[in-house]
Amino acid sequence: MAKVLEIKNLHVSVEGKEILKGVDLTIKTGEMHAIMGPNGTGKSTLASTIMGHYKYEVTDGTITLDGENLLDMKVDERSRKGIFLAMQYPNEISGVTNSDFIKTAMQARLGEDEHVSLFKFIKSLDKAVSDLKMRSDLPHRYLNEGFSGGEKKRNEILQMKMLKPNFAILDEIDSGLDVDALKVVGENVNNMRGDDFGALIITHYERLLDYINVDYVHIMMNGRIVKTGGKELIAKIDALGYDWLKEELGLEDEEEERKQHVVLGSCAIKKKTEAK
Ligand code: ADP
Ligand code: MG
């Protein structure tokens, strides 16, 4: 039976400022969803909140996995429940090799008397490294340390392939990738498709989605999902950007609003100094 990750009316604040303003989204295993949207609309905030990052405060709404409250769970519990986040900016961890990190994460998902077979682990790691056309020494280097931007992104996908999560949230795994790497990464994500795998792919370019066959495309603006459709939305955004949607929905332009505040702010300062 499909597993269900359900987000309802999610409101999230960061440092007292509301970023997500009522997100509704349901993802089932077997489905691939894309979220697109301009910069600063809350896509990464959504990803971090699903994973349980402490900085993101849920002020309203729910996130459940098969009816269980995810918000009550710590990050590692969420991971053991089968949720995986490929971060937009992966951390570098010195002193921990890539392969140790992956093995530990795999072990953490097993029961106390079960163990990751070293033989099987090495075999599947070698295969994943070659599938991703990564340099063969990468598993033995410290996690992400000195990795190029593209290598870090591939490395996130390597972890995903090894951990085989039920739900993968991939936050801009395409940024910093050249065309060849984009194809490799996209195809590897697409190959994950299966009854036990659901994905939320965050991107603001359509190019990655040339390689990933998504079922649904959501557009996020000003902290909400404002439109959901199929692949036809990708081509439309590629050709026209987001302005048509802002007009269609009568949305205020957050960027413009912010600029006006700055202008007002500097006017206010000017007035004060003039008065002196
Ligand atoms: P997107 O991924 O869509 O570009 P983000 O979710 O990264 O957008 O950011 C949405 C808004 O939330 C931005 O205004 C950003 O500055 C703010 N924000 C996100 N995370 C943090 C944080 N950790 N600290 C402060 N502000 C944050
Ligand atoms: Mg982001």
Short mmCIF file of C-alpha atoms and ligand atoms in Angstrom, two decimals:
data_model
loop_
_atom_site.label_atom_id
_atom_site.label_comp_id
_atom_site.label_asym_id
_atom_site.label_seq_id
_atom_site.Cartn_x
_atom_site.Cartn_y
_atom_site.Cartn_z
CA MET A 1 0.00 0.00 0.00
CA ALA A 2 1.19 3.50 -0.73
CA LYS A 3 2.57 5.61 2.08
CA VAL A 4 1.23 9.13 2.38
CA LEU A 5 3.03 12.31 3.40
CA GLU A 6 0.40 14.91 4.07
CA ILE A 7 0.91 18.60 4.72
CA LYS A 8 -2.10 20.65 5.74
CA ASN A 9 -2.42 24.39 6.23
CA LEU A 10 1.25 24.65 7.19
CA HIS A 11 2.35 27.97 8.64
CA VAL A 12 6.03 28.41 9.46
CA SER A 13 7.96 31.31 10.93
CA VAL A 14 11.69 31.91 10.90
CA GLU A 15 13.04 34.26 13.53
CA GLY A 16 9.56 35.61 14.12
CA LYS A 17 8.77 36.25 10.45
CA GLU A 18 6.06 34.18 8.80
CA ILE A 19 7.45 32.51 5.67
CA LEU A 20 4.97 29.72 4.92
CA LYS A 21 1.40 30.93 4.98
CA GLY A 22 -0.77 27.85 4.63
CA VAL A 23 0.81 25.13 2.49
CA ASP A 24 -1.30 22.14 1.49
CA LEU A 25 0.43 19.24 -0.24
CA THR A 26 -0.07 15.48 -0.34
CA ILE A 27 2.57 13.13 -1.72
CA LYS A 28 2.14 9.38 -2.03
CA THR A 29 4.84 6.82 -2.70
CA GLY A 30 4.86 6.09 -6.40
CA GLU A 31 4.49 9.78 -7.23
CA MET A 32 7.00 12.42 -8.28
CA HIS A 33 6.14 16.04 -7.53
CA ALA A 34 8.01 19.17 -8.56
CA ILE A 35 7.82 22.50 -6.77
CA MET A 36 8.86 25.55 -8.75
CA GLY A 37 8.76 29.18 -7.77
CA PRO A 38 10.75 32.40 -7.62
CA ASN A 39 13.58 32.91 -5.14
CA GLY A 40 12.66 33.59 -1.55
CA THR A 41 9.12 32.18 -1.67
CA GLY A 42 9.72 29.51 0.95
CA LYS A 43 10.66 26.37 -0.99
CA SER A 44 13.71 25.58 1.14
CA THR A 45 11.76 26.54 4.25
CA LEU A 46 9.21 23.87 3.36
CA ALA A 47 11.97 21.30 2.81
CA SER A 48 13.69 22.10 6.12
CA THR A 49 10.40 22.05 8.00
CA ILE A 50 9.49 18.60 6.70
CA MET A 51 12.90 17.35 7.83
CA GLY A 52 12.56 19.06 11.23
CA HIS A 53 15.19 21.79 11.24
CA TYR A 54 15.05 23.52 14.63
CA LYS A 55 15.07 27.05 13.22
CA TYR A 56 11.72 26.66 11.52
CA GLU A 57 8.81 27.15 13.87
CA VAL A 58 5.50 25.59 12.89
CA THR A 59 2.84 27.99 14.11
CA ASP A 60 -0.16 26.24 12.57
CA GLY A 61 -1.11 23.20 10.50
CA THR A 62 0.08 19.59 10.39
CA ILE A 63 2.53 17.26 8.69
CA THR A 64 1.72 13.57 8.94
CA LEU A 65 3.21 10.37 7.57
CA ASP A 66 0.58 7.66 7.22
CA GLY A 67 -1.44 9.54 9.80
CA GLU A 68 1.43 9.77 12.33
CA ASN A 69 2.38 13.26 13.48
CA LEU A 70 5.78 14.03 11.99
CA LEU A 71 6.09 17.30 13.89
CA ASP A 72 6.48 15.35 17.14
CA MET A 73 9.53 13.54 15.78
CA LYS A 74 13.17 14.58 15.89
CA VAL A 75 15.22 14.76 12.69
CA ASP A 76 16.72 11.27 13.12
CA GLU A 77 13.31 9.73 13.77
CA ARG A 78 11.98 11.33 10.61
CA SER A 79 14.94 9.89 8.75
CA ARG A 80 14.28 6.42 10.16
CA LYS A 81 10.65 6.76 9.07
CA GLY A 82 11.97 7.03 5.52
CA ILE A 83 12.25 10.75 4.87
CA PHE A 84 15.36 12.08 3.18
CA LEU A 85 16.44 15.63 2.42
CA ALA A 86 19.06 16.55 -0.15
CA MET A 87 20.01 20.02 0.98
CA GLN A 88 20.45 23.07 -1.20
CA TYR A 89 23.72 23.76 0.64
CA PRO A 90 25.14 20.44 1.91
CA ASN A 91 27.34 20.60 5.01
CA GLU A 92 31.01 19.71 5.05
CA ILE A 93 31.99 17.38 7.87
CA SER A 94 35.67 16.93 8.48
CA GLY A 95 36.88 13.66 10.00
CA VAL A 96 33.91 11.57 8.82
CA THR A 97 34.34 9.78 5.54
CA ASN A 98 31.52 9.70 3.10
CA SER A 99 31.19 5.95 3.20
CA ASP A 100 31.23 5.83 7.03
CA PHE A 101 28.52 8.45 7.08
CA ILE A 102 26.31 6.50 4.70
CA LYS A 103 26.93 3.20 6.49
CA THR A 104 26.06 4.73 9.87
CA ALA A 105 22.86 6.22 8.46
CA MET A 106 21.91 2.85 6.97
CA GLN A 107 22.68 1.06 10.22
CA ALA A 108 20.54 3.54 12.16
CA ARG A 109 17.53 2.40 10.16
CA LEU A 110 17.94 -1.25 11.13
CA GLY A 111 16.94 -3.04 14.30
CA GLU A 112 19.53 -3.58 17.05
CA ASP A 113 20.42 -7.13 16.03
CA GLU A 114 20.50 -6.44 12.31
CA HIS A 115 23.69 -5.29 10.62
CA VAL A 116 24.59 -3.76 7.30
CA SER A 117 26.53 -6.43 5.44
CA LEU A 118 29.91 -4.94 4.62
CA PHE A 119 30.19 -6.94 1.41
CA LYS A 120 26.77 -5.86 0.13
CA PHE A 121 27.42 -2.30 1.25
CA ILE A 122 30.67 -1.99 -0.69
CA LYS A 123 29.12 -3.59 -3.74
CA SER A 124 26.13 -1.27 -3.81
CA LEU A 125 28.26 1.78 -3.00
CA ASP A 126 30.57 0.99 -5.91
CA LYS A 127 27.58 0.63 -8.20
CA ALA A 128 26.01 3.89 -7.04
CA VAL A 129 29.31 5.74 -7.51
CA SER A 130 29.60 4.41 -11.03
CA ASP A 131 25.92 5.12 -11.83
CA LEU A 132 26.53 8.71 -10.82
CA LYS A 133 29.82 8.85 -12.74
CA MET A 134 31.58 10.04 -9.60
CA ARG A 135 35.29 9.78 -8.95
CA SER A 136 36.00 6.48 -7.24
CA ASP A 137 37.89 8.09 -4.35
CA LEU A 138 34.92 10.23 -3.26
CA PRO A 139 33.43 7.67 -0.83
CA HIS A 140 36.72 7.61 1.09
CA ARG A 141 37.11 11.34 1.41
CA TYR A 142 35.70 13.39 4.28
CA LEU A 143 32.07 14.23 3.79
CA ASN A 144 31.79 17.02 1.23
CA GLU A 145 35.12 18.53 2.32
CA GLY A 146 36.76 20.15 -0.67
CA PHE A 147 34.06 18.80 -2.97
CA SER A 148 33.10 21.04 -5.86
CA GLY A 149 29.52 22.34 -5.95
CA GLY A 150 28.60 19.67 -8.49
CA GLU A 151 30.29 16.90 -6.52
CA LYS A 152 28.34 17.87 -3.40
CA LYS A 153 25.09 17.61 -5.32
CA ARG A 154 25.98 14.22 -6.76
CA ASN A 155 26.97 13.15 -3.29
CA GLU A 156 23.49 13.97 -1.95
CA ILE A 157 22.04 11.74 -4.66
CA LEU A 158 24.57 9.03 -3.78
CA GLN A 159 23.26 9.09 -0.20
CA MET A 160 19.69 8.89 -1.47
CA LYS A 161 20.47 5.90 -3.67
CA MET A 162 22.10 4.08 -0.77
CA LEU A 163 19.46 4.90 1.85
CA LYS A 164 16.48 4.20 -0.42
CA PRO A 165 14.07 6.50 1.41
CA ASN A 166 10.30 6.36 0.95
CA PHE A 167 10.18 10.10 0.47
CA ALA A 168 13.02 12.19 -0.92
CA ILE A 169 12.97 15.95 -0.85
CA LEU A 170 15.53 17.27 -3.29
CA ASP A 171 16.25 20.96 -2.85
CA GLU A 172 17.78 22.51 -5.96
CA ILE A 173 19.98 19.54 -6.68
CA ASP A 174 20.48 21.06 -10.12
CA SER A 175 22.18 24.27 -9.01
CA GLY A 176 25.86 24.34 -9.89
CA LEU A 177 25.64 21.34 -12.22
CA ASP A 178 26.93 21.49 -15.77
CA VAL A 179 24.79 19.97 -18.54
CA ASP A 180 26.40 16.54 -18.39
CA ALA A 181 26.11 16.32 -14.61
CA LEU A 182 22.52 17.52 -14.78
CA LYS A 183 21.68 14.63 -17.07
CA VAL A 184 23.40 12.07 -14.83
CA VAL A 185 21.72 13.38 -11.69
CA GLY A 186 18.30 13.73 -13.36
CA GLU A 187 18.41 10.21 -14.76
CA ASN A 188 19.47 8.74 -11.44
CA VAL A 189 16.57 10.46 -9.69
CA ASN A 190 14.19 9.31 -12.37
CA ASN A 191 15.38 5.72 -11.96
CA MET A 192 14.29 5.80 -8.32
CA ARG A 193 10.67 5.80 -9.44
CA GLY A 194 8.82 2.90 -7.91
CA ASP A 195 5.96 1.90 -5.64
CA ASP A 196 7.97 2.61 -2.48
CA PHE A 197 9.38 5.94 -3.53
CA GLY A 198 7.88 9.40 -3.64
CA ALA A 199 9.78 12.59 -4.42
CA LEU A 200 9.44 16.30 -3.97
CA ILE A 201 11.80 17.98 -6.39
CA ILE A 202 12.44 21.66 -5.77
CA THR A 203 13.88 23.60 -8.65
CA HIS A 204 13.53 26.90 -10.36
CA TYR A 205 14.76 25.80 -13.74
CA GLU A 206 12.92 23.48 -16.07
CA ARG A 207 16.09 21.81 -17.33
CA LEU A 208 16.31 19.20 -14.58
CA LEU A 209 12.74 18.20 -15.33
CA ASP A 210 13.74 17.26 -18.87
CA TYR A 211 15.20 14.14 -17.26
CA ILE A 212 12.71 13.51 -14.46
CA ASN A 213 9.24 12.42 -15.36
CA VAL A 214 7.16 14.24 -12.77
CA ASP A 215 3.45 13.58 -12.24
CA TYR A 216 2.59 16.93 -10.65
CA VAL A 217 4.01 20.43 -10.82
CA HIS A 218 3.27 22.90 -8.03
CA ILE A 219 4.06 26.57 -8.11
CA MET A 220 4.90 28.27 -4.86
CA MET A 221 4.64 32.00 -4.36
CA ASN A 222 4.60 34.15 -1.25
CA GLY A 223 4.60 31.14 1.05
CA ARG A 224 1.75 29.20 -0.55
CA ILE A 225 1.21 26.71 -3.32
CA VAL A 226 -0.75 28.84 -5.71
CA LYS A 227 -1.12 26.49 -8.64
CA THR A 228 -0.89 22.76 -9.32
CA GLY A 229 -0.84 21.11 -12.70
CA GLY A 230 1.05 18.72 -14.90
CA LYS A 231 4.14 19.05 -17.04
CA GLU A 232 2.54 21.73 -19.21
CA LEU A 233 3.28 24.20 -16.41
CA ILE A 234 7.02 23.62 -16.77
CA ALA A 235 7.12 24.78 -20.38
CA LYS A 236 4.92 27.75 -19.58
CA ILE A 237 7.21 28.94 -16.78
CA ASP A 238 10.25 28.40 -18.95
CA ALA A 239 8.77 30.57 -21.69
CA LEU A 240 7.01 33.23 -19.63
CA GLY A 241 8.45 33.26 -16.11
CA TYR A 242 6.05 33.85 -13.24
CA ASP A 243 4.57 37.27 -14.01
CA TRP A 244 1.50 35.86 -15.81
CA LEU A 245 0.64 33.93 -12.68
CA LYS A 246 1.05 36.92 -10.41
CA GLU A 247 -1.38 38.77 -12.63
CA GLU A 248 -3.77 35.82 -12.89
CA LEU A 249 -3.85 35.50 -9.12
CA GLY A 250 -3.66 39.20 -8.35
CA LEU A 251 -0.59 38.64 -6.19
CA GLU A 252 1.55 41.47 -4.95
CA ASP A 253 5.14 41.30 -6.00
CA GLU A 254 7.08 40.58 -2.79
CA GLU A 255 10.34 41.80 -4.29
CA GLU A 256 8.78 45.13 -5.30
CA GLU A 257 7.20 45.46 -1.89
CA ARG A 258 10.56 44.87 -0.22
CA LYS A 259 12.28 47.44 -2.45
CA GLN A 260 9.62 50.01 -1.60
CA HIS A 261 10.23 49.46 2.08
CA VAL A 262 13.93 50.08 1.57
CA VAL A 263 13.16 53.24 -0.38
CA LEU A 264 10.73 54.39 2.28
CA GLY A 265 13.35 53.55 4.88
CA SER A 266 16.05 55.60 3.21
CA CYS A 267 13.58 58.48 2.67
CA ALA A 268 12.81 58.39 6.36
CA ILE A 269 16.49 58.59 7.21
CA LYS A 270 16.97 61.43 4.72
CA LYS A 271 14.10 63.40 6.20
CA LYS A 272 15.60 63.08 9.67
CA THR A 273 19.01 64.34 8.59
CA GLU A 274 17.41 67.18 6.57
CA ALA A 275 15.52 68.27 9.66
CA LYS A 276 18.76 68.70 11.60
P1 ADP B 1 13.39 29.70 -1.51
O1 ADP B 1 14.00 28.39 -1.19
O2 ADP B 1 12.03 29.61 -2.14
O3 ADP B 1 14.30 30.58 -2.33
P2 ADP B 1 13.62 30.17 1.32
O4 ADP B 1 12.70 29.21 1.97
O5 ADP B 1 15.08 29.86 1.35
O6 ADP B 1 13.12 30.49 -0.14
O7 ADP B 1 13.45 31.59 2.02
C1 ADP B 1 12.20 32.22 2.19
C2 ADP B 1 12.36 33.42 3.08
O8 ADP B 1 12.69 33.01 4.39
C3 ADP B 1 13.49 34.37 2.65
O9 ADP B 1 13.03 35.68 2.85
C4 ADP B 1 14.62 34.00 3.59
O10 ADP B 1 15.45 35.12 3.80
C5 ADP B 1 13.89 33.59 4.84
N1 ADP B 1 14.65 32.56 5.57
C6 ADP B 1 14.69 31.25 5.25
N2 ADP B 1 15.49 30.56 6.10
C7 ADP B 1 15.97 31.46 6.97
C8 ADP B 1 16.84 31.39 8.12
N3 ADP B 1 17.37 30.23 8.50
N4 ADP B 1 17.10 32.54 8.78
C9 ADP B 1 16.54 33.70 8.40
N5 ADP B 1 15.72 33.84 7.35
C10 ADP B 1 15.41 32.75 6.64
MG MG B 2 15.81 27.54 -1.68
#
